[in-house]
Amino acid sequence: MTATTPPRARPRPAPAPRPRRPVSYWAYLLPMGVGFGLVVLVPFAVNVWYSLFSWKGGAAPRTWVGLENYRELMQDDVFWRSFGNTLYLIGAVAVVPTVIGLVLAALLFDHIGRSFGARAASVLRAAYYLPQILPIAVAGVLWSWILETRDGALNSVLRSLGVTTLPDWLGDPGIALWSIMLMLVWLQIGYPVVVLMSALQRVDPELYEAAELDGAGWWRRFRAITVPHIRTDIYVVVLTATIGAMKLFAPVLILTRGGPESSTYVPSFFSYRNFFELSRVGYGAASATVLAVVIGLVAGGLIFWQARSVEADR
Amino acid sequence: MTRTRLRVAGAAVAVLAGGALAACGGGSGGDDSTFTILQYETTSTAQYKGWQLALEMFQEAHPDVDVEFASTSFDSIRSNAKILLTGDDVPDVMQFNTGNADGGQLAAQGLLDPLTDVVEENGWDDTITGSVAALAKYDENGHAGSGDWYGVPNIASFFTFYYNADLLAEHGFDAPPQTMAELEDMFDAFLADGVTPVSSNAGEHAVLQTWWQLVSGDADRQEIDDFIFLQGEPDVTSGAFASGTERLQEWIEKGYLGTQLAGIKADEMERAFIAGEFPFMANGTWSFSRVAEEADFEWGTFTFPGAALNAGASGHLWGVPASSQHKDLAYDWIATTLSPEVQNEIAAQGGIPVAGDTAAIEDPRMRDMNEQFDAIKAADALSFYPDYPVPGLLDFQMSGLQGMTNGSTDAAGFLAGLQDFYDSGKDS
């Protein structure tokens, strides 16, 4: 665009307010920046500092050990197992609920909404979202009742169906992690359903009508119209859910406390336990630092992937 | 005016938020003019009820003092006591958990005041002696058993058998067993009738304490003290540790304790016993009140027959934080909780006071349980609990015993791992 000079004959317009210099926008970011610095950056820096010491906490002496805690962490089987478990949890929190949530959102929006009205779709959406508003402690206690070995709800149902060898949901190290994953899928589904249904509001209905006139079935419309149009929202859901899965703590604390036989350890519980229960403050801080770095890298990678994908769509 | 508040310590939230966990200060406590008592018992326990009486007596004696009786949870104290006590606003007297991993560390870190002089002045060491007193004292490294007094116990607990007399009678037994052989014969008879003998769990602590009781049953004082108080070089792969652990494995393999134990927690174990599904429950005296309130059959308790020592400990120690601003009042509070009125109230409520008068207890079952404790105390036969010596031992033992109940490890494997964990924890 080239600059033009207004014709002299015209009355001079009232001077437009001077465009603010871009730097002034920073003023709006300042409170958040200060808050972020105080709540995240400073504590993180202190955490990194503590991770370089051997320290029992409290008024106990601190001994400088440099990177020794990190070296030990790299050789700690339980720590690595806890990261391995995180991959399963990403499946349970990010992958499975997003896939199910996407299909449910499309069904509610496209099928239920049309056949039974928007209100029916809204009621169902709220029902899926309900577990999300439950305090995690309540959800955990609820699921511990469901999964109880001897007279839990799930095993009672299985018993009534004639199953004689009942699973030990939270006591069998081969099953316990899957039990936690089951709860997490239940807990998480409402989130993608709500986000993706609101994303679907943006899709031009004429596209669906045109596709229908051309004879496209539901699955074809889902693949060709729904998914491409809300891809950015899907990225957001996957990103936030993945980060949520990596720092997951409360369900493990409530359902299994890392057991049985340490089979359900996750990194945040590992940090918690070292920090508070074993009084290994430096070691716990080192594991928290590693977790924060890994989460940062994964989040950065996902954002990069999303940005590149959006760019490719243009 | 007394303000009774339920406080849930928020420091653990800092963990979830990530970041500088140790940097968090704050905690519970009143201002300079308020005398703050911090405790972690739930309201249904005998000691909580006893302390309500202590609170009344304390206020009568100090009508001008503004008292705050603050409560938190056991886990919160375990996790957050160090943060709480390094903050600016600490309670004046507080309850803390027994053992090297908990009270020992608070003492070694200078967060609690030594109380030896106060204990001697008040003569508390005349009534609280031997193994009942052992876990109130910590040395400069935070190891229990010697050094200064840092806490004063109010109550005790021990591991025992609860039995369903009606169910025993149904299967032809008119009295609880007198010897271990008789007990195991009864177990076999129940199994033959298709009844699992013992309600237990490995999702929480019952199998852990059963294991420790079986070890204690074969052990002598020195063997236990060496392990608990980090004396010498205990070899946990031999002696009573080996024989007790092998017996536990035998019990597991024979099915005395049932199956799928790792998924069962204490509540489910208690409910099953109270529902009359099991003739026995191996469990601590802390379940007495619940069984007394809910069981609708004839029942009683008996300690593990023929045991040399008995799992159990005095605990629930009152300590005075180094930064307490009202230390004299704190000593007076402790004296009040140890008074005969309060101690007998704890007994009357189903607890086991360390300085009570057993003969004054009216309920025969409670009197019987307190007599069992008196006998253990007189014989100096408390063997404490197995997680006290080293931080993290509880989770290690829990995990290992879950492995034994699941069949993924055996007695020898568990003990070999225990030796490694204990030795490395002891040296750290």
XYZ file of C-alpha atoms in Angstrom:
742
model
C 0.000 0.000 0.000
C 1.315 3.406 -0.911
C 0.796 6.588 1.008
C -1.518 9.136 -0.611
C -1.911 12.865 0.028
C -5.511 13.998 0.575
C -6.768 16.531 -2.071
C -6.335 20.077 -0.864
C -9.911 21.045 -1.780
C -11.400 18.772 0.796
C -11.837 20.000 4.322
C -9.156 18.745 6.529
C -10.519 15.853 8.573
C -10.358 15.996 12.319
C -7.006 14.692 13.349
C -7.280 10.971 13.888
C -6.113 9.765 17.261
C -2.479 9.027 16.998
C -1.941 5.343 16.558
C -0.409 4.020 19.697
C 3.045 2.802 19.362
C 3.210 -0.990 19.586
C 5.288 -0.704 22.698
C 2.270 0.562 24.629
C 0.629 -2.856 24.288
C 3.240 -4.193 26.615
C 1.596 -2.221 29.389
C -1.390 -4.536 29.157
C 0.842 -7.550 29.407
C 2.742 -6.190 32.361
C 0.428 -7.447 35.148
C 0.409 -10.907 33.655
C 4.144 -10.738 33.148
C 4.705 -9.789 36.762
C 2.324 -12.500 37.918
C 3.989 -15.077 35.678
C 7.385 -14.052 36.953
C 6.343 -14.250 40.597
C 4.262 -17.396 40.401
C 6.165 -19.394 37.803
C 9.615 -18.086 36.904
C 10.967 -17.203 40.336
C 9.750 -20.429 42.005
C 11.077 -22.413 39.053
C 14.486 -20.759 39.385
C 14.486 -21.472 43.130
C 13.472 -25.052 42.396
C 16.403 -25.436 40.000
C 18.679 -23.942 42.666
C 17.472 -26.415 45.297
C 17.990 -29.278 42.874
C 21.737 -28.661 43.105
C 21.800 -29.463 46.819
C 21.458 -32.440 49.079
C 18.946 -31.185 51.613
C 16.463 -32.733 54.010
C 14.427 -29.554 54.129
C 13.435 -27.324 57.006
C 16.322 -25.972 59.017
C 18.610 -28.873 58.047
C 21.950 -28.001 56.443
C 22.154 -27.818 52.658
C 25.092 -29.464 50.953
C 26.094 -28.428 47.449
C 26.180 -31.492 45.163
C 26.033 -29.845 41.745
C 24.436 -32.119 39.158
C 24.661 -35.227 41.322
C 20.861 -35.354 41.821
C 20.366 -35.303 38.058
C 22.974 -37.984 37.535
C 21.247 -40.200 40.094
C 17.864 -39.439 38.552
C 19.013 -40.646 35.167
C 19.776 -44.026 36.741
C 16.606 -44.284 38.792
C 14.395 -47.055 37.419
C 11.309 -45.816 39.240
C 11.692 -42.348 37.740
C 11.932 -43.746 34.225
C 9.064 -46.109 34.839
C 7.007 -43.125 35.952
C 7.763 -41.402 32.646
C 6.820 -44.576 30.789
C 3.502 -44.555 32.615
C 2.983 -40.980 31.468
C 2.824 -42.194 27.869
C -0.130 -44.392 28.827
C -1.756 -41.478 30.604
C -1.352 -39.258 27.551
C -3.294 -41.929 25.717
C -6.000 -41.856 28.373
C -6.206 -38.086 28.767
C -5.306 -36.691 25.348
C -5.682 -39.290 22.617
C -8.659 -41.488 23.446
C -10.938 -38.732 24.858
C -10.143 -36.443 21.922
C -11.006 -39.117 19.375
C -14.174 -40.104 21.223
C -14.959 -36.447 21.949
C -14.577 -35.530 18.297
C -16.960 -38.242 17.169
C -19.427 -37.402 19.947
C -19.279 -33.668 19.220
C -19.912 -34.277 15.534
C -22.770 -36.695 16.300
C -24.366 -34.303 18.785
C -24.000 -31.322 16.498
C -24.774 -32.887 13.181
C -27.161 -35.693 14.029
C -28.729 -35.267 17.464
C -28.934 -31.478 17.074
C -30.794 -31.801 13.822
C -33.036 -34.731 14.677
C -33.911 -33.888 18.286
C -33.184 -30.179 18.523
C -30.372 -28.087 19.910
C -31.677 -28.428 23.456
C -31.306 -32.212 23.453
C -27.756 -31.838 22.165
C -26.998 -29.268 24.894
C -28.336 -31.555 27.631
C -26.201 -34.421 26.402
C -23.170 -32.140 26.114
C -23.683 -31.034 29.713
C -23.976 -34.670 30.791
C -20.633 -35.498 29.191
C -19.100 -32.443 30.839
C -20.380 -33.281 34.316
C -17.312 -35.288 35.444
C -15.137 -32.282 34.612
C -16.800 -30.139 37.253
C -16.496 -32.770 39.973
C -13.616 -32.101 42.357
C -10.909 -34.603 41.518
C -10.929 -35.937 45.078
C -14.644 -36.735 44.786
C -14.138 -38.401 41.420
C -11.251 -40.401 42.882
C -13.244 -41.646 45.855
C -16.163 -42.481 43.566
C -13.925 -44.571 41.334
C -12.261 -46.267 44.260
C -15.745 -47.504 45.201
C -16.387 -48.612 41.659
C -13.070 -50.441 41.428
C -12.978 -52.016 44.895
C -11.816 -55.596 44.650
C -14.276 -57.445 46.790
C -17.509 -55.504 46.642
C -16.847 -52.673 44.216
C -19.616 -51.726 41.800
C -17.793 -52.973 38.726
C -17.006 -56.394 40.167
C -20.534 -56.695 41.554
C -21.886 -56.186 38.046
C -19.418 -58.687 36.615
C -20.336 -61.179 39.354
C -24.025 -60.826 38.533
C -23.151 -61.549 34.905
C -21.615 -64.844 35.985
C -17.941 -63.890 35.830
C -16.124 -65.998 38.420
C -12.534 -64.769 38.117
C -12.880 -61.099 38.932
C -10.099 -58.632 38.150
C -8.246 -56.989 41.012
C -8.567 -53.550 39.456
C -6.337 -51.544 41.758
C -4.335 -54.389 43.296
C -2.945 -56.184 40.262
C 0.168 -54.400 38.982
C -0.714 -55.499 35.456
C -4.131 -53.848 35.595
C -3.918 -50.918 38.029
C -2.603 -48.398 35.505
C -5.347 -49.378 33.063
C -7.919 -48.845 35.832
C -6.626 -45.326 36.397
C -6.739 -44.764 32.634
C -10.364 -45.892 32.563
C -11.248 -43.264 35.146
C -9.305 -40.605 33.270
C -11.106 -41.292 30.003
C -14.421 -40.923 31.835
C -13.210 -37.746 33.488
C -11.824 -36.197 30.339
C -14.352 -36.826 27.564
C -16.513 -33.803 28.376
C -13.674 -31.387 27.699
C -13.165 -32.133 23.971
C -16.925 -32.507 23.505
C -17.592 -28.972 24.772
C -14.652 -27.328 23.016
C -15.199 -29.085 19.722
C -18.977 -28.544 19.695
C -18.443 -24.820 20.044
C -15.843 -25.027 17.277
C -18.432 -26.705 15.070
C -20.694 -23.676 15.405
C -18.226 -21.879 13.158
C -18.561 -24.330 10.277
C -20.823 -23.013 7.526
C -23.972 -25.228 7.501
C -24.207 -24.760 3.756
C -21.122 -26.897 3.375
C -22.927 -29.805 5.014
C -26.065 -29.204 2.957
C -24.063 -29.097 -0.250
C -22.215 -32.245 0.703
C -25.487 -33.985 1.512
C -26.953 -32.953 -1.822
C -23.887 -34.434 -3.437
C -24.676 -37.679 -1.659
C -21.965 -37.611 1.031
C -22.775 -39.786 4.021
C -22.113 -38.841 7.672
C -18.635 -40.351 7.785
C -17.622 -38.662 4.557
C -18.916 -35.273 5.824
C -17.109 -35.853 9.116
C -13.798 -36.501 7.396
C -14.049 -33.933 4.610
C -15.739 -31.025 6.404
C -15.805 -31.403 10.190
C -12.231 -32.440 10.931
C -10.452 -30.018 8.575
C -12.496 -27.052 9.745
C -11.857 -27.513 13.425
C -8.310 -28.791 13.198
C -6.940 -25.828 15.178
C -9.325 -26.522 18.026
C -8.330 -30.172 18.003
C -4.713 -29.101 18.391
C -5.626 -26.932 21.365
C -7.465 -29.818 23.022
C -4.597 -32.229 22.391
C -2.014 -29.738 23.621
C -3.746 -28.858 26.875
C -4.743 -32.457 27.566
C -1.217 -33.718 26.924
C 0.221 -31.199 29.366
C -2.507 -32.179 31.836
C -1.566 -35.849 31.460
C 2.124 -35.170 32.032
C 1.587 -33.352 35.302
C -1.207 -35.631 36.486
C -1.053 -36.262 40.222
C -4.299 -36.404 42.188
C -5.912 -39.548 40.672
C -2.754 -41.547 41.389
C -2.538 -40.189 44.921
C -6.165 -41.032 45.650
C -6.539 -44.374 43.872
C -3.221 -46.159 44.328
C -0.496 -43.943 45.865
C 1.829 -45.267 43.191
C 1.115 -48.929 44.029
C 0.652 -51.807 43.766
C 4.336 -52.643 43.589
C 5.144 -49.115 42.308
C 3.306 -49.877 39.063
C 1.376 -46.601 38.866
C 4.075 -44.050 39.619
C 3.929 -40.847 37.609
C 6.609 -38.110 37.597
C 4.701 -35.585 39.691
C 3.973 -38.219 42.349
C 7.636 -39.195 42.247
C 8.594 -35.566 42.991
C 5.981 -35.262 45.712
C 7.082 -38.419 47.420
C 10.769 -37.559 47.378
C 10.106 -34.039 48.476
C 7.666 -34.628 51.294
C 7.757 -38.266 52.338
C 11.411 -39.098 51.848
C 12.692 -35.621 52.786
C 14.954 -35.644 49.733
C 14.286 -32.072 48.767
C 17.125 -31.674 46.254
C 16.271 -34.927 44.522
C 12.567 -34.112 44.407
C 13.402 -30.655 43.043
C 15.617 -32.212 40.364
C 12.817 -34.509 39.241
C 10.379 -31.562 39.207
C 12.839 -29.611 37.068
C 13.195 -32.469 34.586
C 9.422 -32.807 34.431
C 8.997 -29.057 33.821
C 11.601 -29.124 31.047
C 10.018 -32.146 29.385
C 6.561 -30.570 29.569
C 8.016 -27.363 28.084
C 9.621 -29.287 25.235
C 6.486 -31.300 24.477
C 4.285 -28.207 24.635
C 6.729 -26.291 22.419
C 6.799 -29.171 19.948
C 3.009 -29.361 19.797
C 2.697 -25.591 19.312
C 5.300 -25.701 16.554
C 3.471 -28.563 14.875
C 0.181 -26.699 15.143
C 1.645 -23.471 13.777
C 3.175 -25.275 10.846
C -0.046 -27.081 10.126
C -2.074 -23.850 10.210
C 0.493 -22.251 7.934
C 0.228 -25.163 5.520
C -3.552 -24.781 5.406
C -3.326 -21.165 4.239
C -13.262 -17.659 73.397
C -12.300 -20.964 71.901
C -12.345 -21.192 68.209
C -12.402 -24.714 66.927
C -11.543 -24.787 63.311
C -11.028 -27.492 60.807
C -7.975 -26.589 58.860
C -6.745 -28.366 55.837
C -3.147 -27.400 55.242
C -2.760 -25.973 51.790
C 0.941 -26.441 51.317
C 0.544 -29.658 49.334
C -1.249 -27.603 46.721
C 2.087 -25.968 46.055
C 3.325 -29.303 44.802
C 0.550 -29.508 42.263
C 1.331 -25.996 41.144
C 4.942 -27.038 40.696
C 7.858 -24.834 41.374
C 9.618 -23.966 44.544
C 8.067 -26.264 46.972
C 10.328 -25.520 49.851
C 9.988 -21.809 49.372
C 6.441 -21.903 50.590
C 6.123 -20.635 54.096
C 3.062 -19.973 56.153
C 1.076 -22.454 58.094
C -1.225 -22.712 60.969
C -1.075 -20.651 64.025
C -2.549 -17.707 65.742
C -1.234 -14.256 66.495
C 0.968 -13.400 69.468
C -1.919 -13.286 71.915
C -3.487 -16.586 70.840
C -2.361 -19.932 72.198
C -2.552 -22.356 69.287
C -2.869 -26.121 69.621
C -2.484 -28.053 66.364
C -3.571 -31.692 66.193
C -4.412 -34.260 63.510
C -6.873 -36.679 65.096
C -10.249 -37.097 63.465
C -13.238 -36.173 65.581
C -14.402 -39.769 66.066
C -11.226 -40.940 67.797
C -10.929 -41.538 71.507
C -7.984 -39.176 71.860
C -9.793 -36.328 70.096
C -12.672 -36.756 72.534
C -10.232 -36.900 75.423
C -8.595 -33.694 74.251
C -11.936 -31.942 74.147
C -12.097 -32.576 77.888
C -8.496 -31.373 78.188
C -9.497 -28.209 76.356
C -12.275 -27.509 78.864
C -9.914 -28.089 81.782
C -7.196 -25.966 80.205
C -9.541 -23.057 79.669
C -10.818 -23.250 83.207
C -7.241 -23.038 84.416
C -6.406 -20.193 82.011
C -9.567 -18.137 81.587
C -7.642 -15.176 80.152
C -5.965 -17.109 77.383
C -7.412 -17.041 73.885
C -7.089 -20.659 72.731
C -7.253 -21.908 69.179
C -7.675 -25.668 68.812
C -6.726 -26.213 65.178
C -7.031 -29.507 63.340
C -5.390 -30.878 60.260
C -4.875 -34.348 58.817
C -2.260 -36.957 59.671
C -0.974 -36.933 56.085
C -0.804 -33.166 56.097
C 1.402 -33.152 59.181
C 3.599 -35.865 57.692
C 3.993 -33.908 54.482
C 4.006 -30.333 55.610
C 5.307 -30.154 59.179
C 8.731 -28.960 58.076
C 7.265 -26.186 55.961
C 4.864 -25.265 58.727
C 7.555 -25.086 61.371
C 9.980 -23.052 59.280
C 7.324 -20.408 58.654
C 6.702 -17.274 60.679
C 3.444 -18.384 62.170
C 3.808 -21.653 64.045
C 1.538 -23.368 66.554
C 2.497 -23.204 70.227
C 2.068 -26.900 70.820
C 1.485 -29.536 68.158
C 0.971 -33.205 67.617
C 3.482 -34.966 65.394
C 4.041 -38.430 64.072
C 6.424 -40.851 65.762
C 9.576 -42.207 64.160
C 12.855 -41.216 62.587
C 11.241 -40.317 59.291
C 8.863 -37.860 60.947
C 9.453 -36.631 64.493
C 13.145 -37.540 64.274
C 13.712 -35.215 61.368
C 11.818 -32.363 62.988
C 13.953 -32.794 66.090
C 17.248 -33.081 64.202
C 16.460 -30.002 62.180
C 15.988 -27.898 65.290
C 12.318 -27.318 64.601
C 11.177 -28.790 67.918
C 12.372 -27.893 71.389
C 14.030 -30.566 73.550
C 11.738 -31.293 76.498
C 13.931 -33.396 78.784
C 14.026 -30.834 81.611
C 10.262 -30.313 81.478
C 9.623 -34.055 81.396
C 11.808 -34.608 84.453
C 10.360 -31.652 86.371
C 6.848 -32.962 85.813
C 7.787 -36.570 86.502
C 6.341 -37.733 83.191
C 9.311 -40.075 82.819
C 8.068 -41.965 85.888
C 4.881 -43.082 84.124
C 6.143 -43.191 80.549
C 9.005 -45.655 80.471
C 10.746 -48.335 78.426
C 9.417 -48.989 74.940
C 6.526 -46.594 75.578
C 9.044 -43.769 76.010
C 11.554 -44.890 73.375
C 10.000 -43.094 70.433
C 9.653 -39.827 72.318
C 13.430 -39.423 72.429
C 15.659 -38.528 69.492
C 19.395 -38.002 69.185
C 21.149 -35.277 67.204
C 20.724 -37.292 64.003
C 17.006 -37.687 64.590
C 17.295 -41.360 65.497
C 14.806 -42.553 68.087
C 15.596 -44.416 71.254
C 18.099 -42.123 72.927
C 18.884 -38.445 73.346
C 16.532 -35.732 74.481
C 12.794 -36.009 74.830
C 11.165 -34.119 71.961
C 7.630 -35.367 72.360
C 5.290 -36.664 75.014
C 2.995 -39.563 74.096
C -0.614 -39.587 75.213
C -1.848 -42.815 73.828
C -0.672 -46.075 72.363
C -1.866 -48.645 69.898
C -0.979 -52.255 69.229
C -1.691 -54.967 66.722
C -4.156 -57.658 67.667
C -6.757 -60.132 66.470
C -10.444 -59.314 66.480
C -12.612 -62.440 66.487
C -16.251 -63.119 65.745
C -17.342 -65.361 68.628
C -20.636 -66.261 66.931
C -18.873 -67.470 63.814
C -16.321 -69.374 65.864
C -19.158 -71.114 67.728
C -20.912 -71.945 64.446
C -17.785 -73.795 63.358
C -17.334 -75.575 66.661
C -14.949 -73.327 68.587
C -16.056 -71.945 71.909
C -12.998 -69.821 72.720
C -10.177 -68.013 70.967
C -6.928 -69.977 70.562
C -4.204 -70.060 73.203
C -1.259 -70.993 71.009
C -0.112 -70.301 67.464
C -0.606 -73.982 66.617
C -4.216 -73.796 67.803
C -4.737 -70.636 65.797
C -3.430 -72.214 62.612
C -5.542 -75.333 63.236
C -8.571 -73.063 63.436
C -7.545 -71.344 60.211
C -7.317 -74.747 58.505
C -10.706 -75.779 59.843
C -12.327 -72.616 58.494
C -10.653 -73.072 55.131
C -11.932 -76.643 55.014
C -15.429 -75.235 55.585
C -14.928 -72.810 52.683
C -14.454 -69.750 54.877
C -11.413 -67.480 54.526
C -10.184 -67.078 58.119
C -8.699 -63.578 58.273
C -10.021 -60.316 56.927
C -6.942 -58.429 55.798
C -5.656 -56.033 53.170
C -2.442 -55.114 51.399
C -3.868 -52.004 49.729
C -3.221 -50.349 53.077
C -1.373 -51.494 56.144
C -2.878 -54.729 57.516
C -0.597 -57.241 55.793
C 2.363 -54.982 56.577
C 1.533 -55.080 60.264
C 0.702 -58.777 60.177
C 4.176 -59.340 58.745
C 5.755 -57.188 61.432
C 3.771 -58.973 64.130
C 4.935 -62.366 62.859
C 8.524 -61.072 62.909
C 8.009 -59.570 66.376
C 6.542 -62.826 67.633
C 9.861 -64.588 66.990
C 12.169 -61.685 67.858
C 13.968 -60.614 70.993
C 14.239 -57.049 72.257
C 17.733 -56.557 70.871
C 16.835 -57.698 67.378
C 13.963 -55.240 67.190
C 15.833 -52.362 68.815
C 18.791 -52.820 66.464
C 16.475 -52.512 63.485
C 14.251 -49.709 64.740
C 16.941 -47.611 66.381
C 19.583 -48.137 63.691
C 21.971 -49.862 66.053
C 24.740 -52.094 64.758
C 24.321 -53.843 61.435
C 20.975 -55.654 61.502
C 20.749 -58.593 59.129
C 17.108 -58.738 58.067
C 17.635 -61.814 55.919
C 18.045 -64.082 58.946
C 16.695 -64.648 62.459
C 13.193 -63.502 63.313
C 12.958 -61.481 60.109
C 13.444 -64.619 58.027
C 11.208 -66.891 60.119
C 8.422 -64.287 60.431
C 8.468 -63.464 56.732
C 8.458 -67.132 55.767
C 5.485 -67.699 58.027
C 3.671 -64.820 56.350
C 4.391 -66.353 52.972
C 3.001 -69.641 54.244
C -0.158 -67.848 55.445
C -0.528 -66.167 52.065
C 0.009 -69.393 50.146
C -2.431 -71.337 52.296
C -5.034 -68.638 51.751
C -5.444 -67.654 55.405
C -5.549 -63.976 54.441
C -7.633 -64.344 51.290
C -6.750 -63.387 47.744
C -6.370 -60.184 45.750
C -5.193 -58.440 48.894
C -3.325 -55.629 47.157
C -6.560 -54.106 45.927
C -8.252 -54.158 49.330
C -8.059 -51.181 51.663
C -8.667 -50.873 55.388
C -12.256 -49.746 55.109
C -13.230 -52.724 52.955
C -11.419 -55.088 55.316
C -13.245 -53.684 58.342
C -16.623 -53.705 56.615
C -16.188 -57.354 55.663
C -15.371 -58.347 59.239
C -18.214 -56.272 60.638
C -20.560 -57.859 58.093
C -19.687 -61.241 59.657
C -17.936 -62.610 56.573
C -14.691 -63.491 58.365
C -14.087 -65.082 61.770
C -10.923 -63.024 62.378
C -9.485 -59.654 61.518
C -5.799 -58.955 62.155
C -5.741 -55.248 62.743
C -4.723 -52.475 65.104
C -6.564 -51.330 68.193
C -7.539 -48.173 66.281
C -10.475 -50.094 64.780
C -11.941 -50.890 68.186
C -14.452 -48.029 68.198
C -15.808 -48.852 64.762
C -16.231 -52.537 65.508
C -17.831 -51.698 68.856
C -20.322 -49.378 67.197
C -21.184 -51.435 64.130
C -20.766 -55.157 64.799
C -23.972 -56.918 65.796
C -22.378 -60.174 66.923
C -20.401 -61.303 69.930
C -16.761 -60.401 69.485
C -13.522 -59.857 71.322
C -9.802 -59.326 70.857
C -6.699 -61.363 71.617
C -3.035 -60.666 70.934
C -1.078 -62.995 68.645
C -0.656 -66.108 70.799
C 2.804 -66.955 72.044
C 4.371 -63.815 70.616
C 7.592 -62.691 72.275
C 6.982 -59.056 71.354
C 3.934 -57.256 70.073
C 3.727 -54.723 67.244
C 2.588 -51.411 68.611
C 3.834 -48.137 69.944
C 3.052 -45.148 71.964
C 2.484 -42.303 69.638
C 0.608 -39.173 68.811
C 3.296 -37.134 70.469
C 2.806 -33.607 71.704
C 5.791 -31.419 70.955
C 6.692 -27.777 71.368
C 7.916 -25.995 68.219
C 11.176 -24.095 68.654
C 9.389 -20.898 67.586
C 6.457 -21.355 69.961
C 5.640 -18.101 71.709
C 3.859 -19.614 74.684
C 6.077 -22.431 75.848
C 4.921 -22.489 79.456
C 1.324 -22.774 78.327
C 2.408 -25.555 75.970
C 3.893 -27.537 78.865
C 0.729 -26.979 80.810
C -1.363 -28.252 77.890
C 0.724 -31.436 77.743
C 0.340 -31.867 81.509
C -3.424 -31.507 81.117
C -3.592 -34.204 78.436
C -1.654 -36.512 80.747
C -3.933 -35.854 83.718
C -5.874 -38.847 85.086
C -9.184 -37.260 84.025
C -8.156 -36.948 80.389
C -6.331 -40.265 80.255
C -9.322 -42.090 81.712
C -11.643 -40.272 79.308
C -9.501 -41.558 76.415
C -9.832 -45.084 77.803
C -13.571 -44.646 78.288
C -13.849 -43.618 74.643
C -12.146 -46.802 73.439
C -8.545 -45.643 73.294
C -5.378 -46.840 74.961
C -3.965 -44.137 77.216
C -0.322 -44.366 78.260
C -1.075 -43.277 81.820
C -4.623 -44.426 82.434
C -6.233 -46.483 85.162
C -7.373 -49.693 83.492
C -9.378 -50.819 86.509
C -11.597 -47.746 86.139
C -12.801 -48.795 82.653
C -16.380 -50.066 82.778
C -16.786 -51.624 79.327
C -15.399 -55.185 79.603
C -14.036 -55.297 76.057
C -12.237 -51.978 76.459
C -10.920 -53.056 79.834
C -9.722 -56.315 78.294
C -7.913 -54.443 75.507
C -6.284 -52.064 77.978
C -5.250 -55.032 80.135
C -3.584 -56.535 77.073
C -1.675 -53.280 76.645
C -0.752 -53.162 80.320
C 0.723 -56.656 80.008
C 2.721 -55.683 76.920
C 3.891 -52.504 78.647
C 4.875 -54.363 81.809
C 6.918 -56.847 79.783
C 8.494 -53.988 77.801
C 7.343 -55.934 74.773
C 6.265 -53.251 72.297
C 8.062 -53.799 68.998
C 6.978 -50.476 67.443
C 6.013 -50.292 63.747
C 8.324 -51.372 60.947
C 8.502 -48.148 58.953
C 10.036 -45.975 61.678
C 13.778 -46.289 61.033
C 14.289 -44.886 57.543
C 12.312 -42.435 55.400
C 10.499 -44.206 52.584
C 10.547 -47.595 54.306
C 6.756 -47.639 54.555
C 6.266 -47.466 50.800
C 9.063 -49.939 50.181
C 7.598 -52.461 52.621
C 4.078 -51.921 51.315
C 5.196 -52.469 47.757
C 7.264 -55.551 48.630
C 4.451 -57.164 50.609
C 2.008 -56.422 47.811
C 4.479 -58.334 45.653
C 4.343 -61.246 48.085
C 0.542 -61.290 48.138
C 0.479 -61.076 44.331
C 3.062 -63.852 44.061
C 5.540 -61.688 42.162
C 8.153 -61.951 44.887
C 8.835 -64.315 47.787
C 10.074 -63.984 51.347
C 13.751 -64.154 50.389
C 13.347 -61.610 47.582
C 11.467 -59.208 49.803
C 14.034 -59.441 52.591
C 16.989 -59.007 50.245
C 15.421 -55.817 48.889
C 14.605 -54.677 52.406
C 18.220 -55.117 53.464
C 19.415 -52.938 50.573
C 16.820 -50.241 51.155
C 17.436 -50.164 54.890
C 21.216 -50.018 54.545
C 21.196 -47.270 51.946
C 18.561 -45.279 53.830
C 20.480 -45.631 57.078
C 23.608 -44.211 55.504
C 21.904 -41.273 53.819
